[in-house]
Amino acid sequence: MNPDEIVQKVKELIGEGNFEKAKQFLEEHKDDIGEQYEKIKGMIPDVDAGGLADNVKGFFKK
């Protein structure tokens, strides 16, 4: 894959909400994209799905 294809795939995964898959895919192609790695990595939200769900549940409890 060329760097543009890698970036596009990461964007697609982020758009689908697959943040962990996006991180994994980016890590697998780290050497292929060179200096763009850090910039693209910064685009991926750092979300802990389990922790987020717990926080939402706790918000509605009184």
mmCIF file of N, CA and C in Angstrom:
data_model
loop_
_atom_site.group_PDB
_atom_site.id
_atom_site.type_symbol
_atom_site.label_atom_id
_atom_site.label_comp_id
_atom_site.label_asym_id
_atom_site.label_seq_id
_atom_site.Cartn_x
_atom_site.Cartn_y
_atom_site.Cartn_z
ATOM 1 N N MET A 1 0.845 -1.187 0.000
ATOM 2 C CA MET A 1 0.000 0.000 0.000
ATOM 3 C C MET A 1 0.884 1.241 0.000
ATOM 4 N N ASN A 2 0.425 2.250 -0.695
ATOM 5 C CA ASN A 2 1.167 3.500 -0.659
ATOM 6 C C ASN A 2 0.649 4.346 0.521
ATOM 7 N N PRO A 3 1.391 5.382 0.913
ATOM 8 C CA PRO A 3 0.991 6.188 2.081
ATOM 9 C C PRO A 3 -0.413 6.778 1.989
ATOM 10 N N ASP A 4 -0.828 7.207 0.811
ATOM 11 C CA ASP A 4 -2.170 7.772 0.659
ATOM 12 C C ASP A 4 -3.254 6.732 0.940
ATOM 13 N N GLU A 5 -3.035 5.514 0.496
ATOM 14 C CA GLU A 5 -4.000 4.436 0.742
ATOM 15 C C GLU A 5 -4.071 4.102 2.228
ATOM 16 N N ILE A 6 -2.940 4.136 2.892
ATOM 17 C CA ILE A 6 -2.895 3.853 4.327
ATOM 18 C C ILE A 6 -3.672 4.921 5.085
ATOM 19 N N VAL A 7 -3.426 6.182 4.756
ATOM 20 C CA VAL A 7 -4.135 7.285 5.401
ATOM 21 C C VAL A 7 -5.633 7.160 5.172
ATOM 22 N N GLN A 8 -6.033 6.838 3.968
ATOM 23 C CA GLN A 8 -7.455 6.693 3.650
ATOM 24 C C GLN A 8 -8.086 5.571 4.468
ATOM 25 N N LYS A 9 -7.393 4.461 4.587
ATOM 26 C CA LYS A 9 -7.910 3.323 5.358
ATOM 27 C C LYS A 9 -8.063 3.699 6.829
ATOM 28 N N VAL A 10 -7.088 4.404 7.385
ATOM 29 C CA VAL A 10 -7.176 4.840 8.777
ATOM 30 C C VAL A 10 -8.375 5.766 8.958
ATOM 31 N N LYS A 11 -8.574 6.689 8.023
ATOM 32 C CA LYS A 11 -9.720 7.600 8.091
ATOM 33 C C LYS A 11 -11.037 6.832 8.047
ATOM 34 N N GLU A 12 -11.102 5.813 7.210
ATOM 35 C CA GLU A 12 -12.315 4.994 7.118
ATOM 36 C C GLU A 12 -12.602 4.294 8.447
ATOM 37 N N LEU A 13 -11.556 3.709 9.030
ATOM 38 C CA LEU A 13 -11.723 3.002 10.299
ATOM 39 C C LEU A 13 -12.167 3.957 11.402
ATOM 40 N N ILE A 14 -11.596 5.159 11.426
ATOM 41 C CA ILE A 14 -11.992 6.160 12.422
ATOM 42 C C ILE A 14 -13.453 6.544 12.204
ATOM 43 N N GLY A 15 -13.829 6.747 10.952
ATOM 44 C CA GLY A 15 -15.204 7.109 10.625
ATOM 45 C C GLY A 15 -16.212 6.055 11.058
ATOM 46 N N GLU A 16 -15.793 4.807 11.041
ATOM 47 C CA GLU A 16 -16.653 3.701 11.463
ATOM 48 C C GLU A 16 -16.645 3.519 12.979
ATOM 49 N N GLY A 17 -15.776 4.267 13.667
ATOM 50 C CA GLY A 17 -15.675 4.137 15.114
ATOM 51 C C GLY A 17 -14.757 3.010 15.563
ATOM 52 N N ASN A 18 -14.003 2.450 14.638
ATOM 53 C CA ASN A 18 -13.078 1.353 14.945
ATOM 54 C C ASN A 18 -11.701 1.906 15.305
ATOM 55 N N PHE A 19 -11.626 2.588 16.465
ATOM 56 C CA PHE A 19 -10.393 3.258 16.850
ATOM 57 C C PHE A 19 -9.255 2.283 17.117
ATOM 58 N N GLU A 20 -9.565 1.172 17.758
ATOM 59 C CA GLU A 20 -8.514 0.182 18.042
ATOM 60 C C GLU A 20 -7.987 -0.437 16.751
ATOM 61 N N LYS A 21 -8.878 -0.735 15.818
ATOM 62 C CA LYS A 21 -8.448 -1.287 14.530
ATOM 63 C C LYS A 21 -7.619 -0.267 13.767
ATOM 64 N N ALA A 22 -7.998 1.009 13.862
ATOM 65 C CA ALA A 22 -7.246 2.064 13.192
ATOM 66 C C ALA A 22 -5.838 2.155 13.769
ATOM 67 N N LYS A 23 -5.736 2.093 15.098
ATOM 68 C CA LYS A 23 -4.416 2.134 15.745
ATOM 69 C C LYS A 23 -3.571 0.940 15.325
ATOM 70 N N GLN A 24 -4.174 -0.234 15.314
ATOM 71 C CA GLN A 24 -3.459 -1.455 14.952
ATOM 72 C C GLN A 24 -3.001 -1.394 13.496
ATOM 73 N N PHE A 25 -3.876 -0.974 12.604
ATOM 74 C CA PHE A 25 -3.543 -0.875 11.191
ATOM 75 C C PHE A 25 -2.402 0.111 10.981
ATOM 76 N N LEU A 26 -2.488 1.250 11.652
ATOM 77 C CA LEU A 26 -1.445 2.269 11.533
ATOM 78 C C LEU A 26 -0.113 1.735 12.040
ATOM 79 N N GLU A 27 -0.149 1.028 13.145
ATOM 80 C CA GLU A 27 1.084 0.473 13.710
ATOM 81 C C GLU A 27 1.712 -0.538 12.747
ATOM 82 N N GLU A 28 0.876 -1.337 12.090
ATOM 83 C CA GLU A 28 1.368 -2.332 11.135
ATOM 84 C C GLU A 28 2.047 -1.682 9.926
ATOM 85 N N HIS A 29 1.626 -0.471 9.582
ATOM 86 C CA HIS A 29 2.148 0.212 8.399
ATOM 87 C C HIS A 29 3.016 1.419 8.747
ATOM 88 N N LYS A 30 3.491 1.435 9.977
ATOM 89 C CA LYS A 30 4.304 2.539 10.483
ATOM 90 C C LYS A 30 5.499 2.839 9.577
ATOM 91 N N ASP A 31 6.195 1.815 9.152
ATOM 92 C CA ASP A 31 7.391 1.993 8.322
ATOM 93 C C ASP A 31 7.049 2.470 6.914
ATOM 94 N N ASP A 32 5.836 2.190 6.463
ATOM 95 C CA ASP A 32 5.427 2.570 5.112
ATOM 96 C C ASP A 32 5.095 4.060 4.982
ATOM 97 N N ILE A 33 4.722 4.693 6.098
ATOM 98 C CA ILE A 33 4.314 6.094 6.014
ATOM 99 C C ILE A 33 5.327 7.072 6.575
ATOM 100 N N GLY A 34 6.358 6.560 7.216
ATOM 101 C CA GLY A 34 7.460 7.403 7.674
ATOM 102 C C GLY A 34 7.051 8.516 8.616
ATOM 103 N N GLU A 35 7.412 9.750 8.251
ATOM 104 C CA GLU A 35 7.217 10.893 9.144
ATOM 105 C C GLU A 35 5.750 11.274 9.346
ATOM 106 N N GLN A 36 4.856 10.779 8.521
ATOM 107 C CA GLN A 36 3.425 11.061 8.686
ATOM 108 C C GLN A 36 2.823 10.281 9.847
ATOM 109 N N TYR A 37 3.542 9.294 10.363
ATOM 110 C CA TYR A 37 3.020 8.411 11.406
ATOM 111 C C TYR A 37 2.476 9.184 12.609
ATOM 112 N N GLU A 38 3.275 10.089 13.164
ATOM 113 C CA GLU A 38 2.863 10.818 14.365
ATOM 114 C C GLU A 38 1.636 11.690 14.097
ATOM 115 N N LYS A 39 1.601 12.326 12.940
ATOM 116 C CA LYS A 39 0.467 13.186 12.587
ATOM 117 C C LYS A 39 -0.815 12.362 12.499
ATOM 118 N N ILE A 40 -0.734 11.230 11.828
ATOM 119 C CA ILE A 40 -1.913 10.379 11.654
ATOM 120 C C ILE A 40 -2.326 9.760 12.986
ATOM 121 N N LYS A 41 -1.345 9.355 13.768
ATOM 122 C CA LYS A 41 -1.635 8.770 15.082
ATOM 123 C C LYS A 41 -2.421 9.753 15.941
ATOM 124 N N GLY A 42 -2.107 11.042 15.816
ATOM 125 C CA GLY A 42 -2.806 12.064 16.571
ATOM 126 C C GLY A 42 -4.254 12.242 16.164
ATOM 127 N N MET A 43 -4.612 11.758 14.986
ATOM 128 C CA MET A 43 -5.995 11.853 14.502
ATOM 129 C C MET A 43 -6.906 10.834 15.174
ATOM 130 N N ILE A 44 -6.318 9.777 15.709
ATOM 131 C CA ILE A 44 -7.111 8.683 16.274
ATOM 132 C C ILE A 44 -7.450 8.998 17.730
ATOM 133 N N PRO A 45 -8.728 9.118 18.051
ATOM 134 C CA PRO A 45 -9.114 9.390 19.443
ATOM 135 C C PRO A 45 -8.648 8.273 20.366
ATOM 136 N N ASP A 46 -8.211 8.660 21.537
ATOM 137 C CA ASP A 46 -7.771 7.687 22.528
ATOM 138 C C ASP A 46 -8.944 7.407 23.447
ATOM 139 N N VAL A 47 -9.763 6.434 23.036
ATOM 140 C CA VAL A 47 -10.992 6.144 23.760
ATOM 141 C C VAL A 47 -10.922 4.747 24.357
ATOM 142 N N ASP A 48 -11.217 4.670 25.636
ATOM 143 C CA ASP A 48 -11.344 3.382 26.323
ATOM 144 C C ASP A 48 -12.828 3.064 26.364
ATOM 145 N N ALA A 49 -13.279 2.210 25.475
ATOM 146 C CA ALA A 49 -14.715 1.942 25.329
ATOM 147 C C ALA A 49 -15.335 1.444 26.629
ATOM 148 N N GLY A 50 -14.664 0.574 27.343
ATOM 149 C CA GLY A 50 -15.203 0.051 28.601
ATOM 150 C C GLY A 50 -15.340 1.143 29.635
ATOM 151 N N GLY A 51 -14.330 1.965 29.772
ATOM 152 C CA GLY A 51 -14.371 3.062 30.732
ATOM 153 C C GLY A 51 -15.419 4.084 30.359
ATOM 154 N N LEU A 52 -15.571 4.343 29.104
ATOM 155 C CA LEU A 52 -16.579 5.291 28.640
ATOM 156 C C LEU A 52 -17.976 4.782 28.968
ATOM 157 N N ALA A 53 -18.223 3.516 28.735
ATOM 158 C CA ALA A 53 -19.534 2.932 29.030
ATOM 159 C C ALA A 53 -19.816 3.008 30.528
ATOM 160 N N ASP A 54 -18.823 2.737 31.352
ATOM 161 C CA ASP A 54 -18.998 2.810 32.800
ATOM 162 C C ASP A 54 -19.328 4.234 33.229
ATOM 163 N N ASN A 55 -18.659 5.208 32.634
ATOM 164 C CA ASN A 55 -18.923 6.606 32.979
ATOM 165 C C ASN A 55 -20.330 7.007 32.593
ATOM 166 N N VAL A 56 -20.800 6.558 31.436
ATOM 167 C CA VAL A 56 -22.151 6.895 31.000
ATOM 168 C C VAL A 56 -23.170 6.253 31.928
ATOM 169 N N LYS A 57 -22.963 4.994 32.292
ATOM 170 C CA LYS A 57 -23.877 4.332 33.215
ATOM 171 C C LYS A 57 -23.912 5.062 34.546
ATOM 172 N N GLY A 58 -22.737 5.453 35.056
ATOM 173 C CA GLY A 58 -22.653 6.150 36.328
ATOM 174 C C GLY A 58 -23.325 7.508 36.296
ATOM 175 N N PHE A 59 -23.346 8.147 35.158
ATOM 176 C CA PHE A 59 -23.938 9.457 35.003
ATOM 177 C C PHE A 59 -25.449 9.413 35.250
ATOM 178 N N PHE A 60 -26.080 8.325 34.829
ATOM 179 C CA PHE A 60 -27.526 8.223 34.941
ATOM 180 C C PHE A 60 -27.991 7.648 36.274
ATOM 181 N N LYS A 61 -27.080 7.117 37.055
ATOM 182 C CA LYS A 61 -27.443 6.586 38.371
ATOM 183 C C LYS A 61 -27.458 7.710 39.397
ATOM 184 N N LYS A 62 -28.373 7.606 40.331
ATOM 185 C CA LYS A 62 -28.418 8.617 41.403
ATOM 186 C C LYS A 62 -28.329 7.954 42.727
#
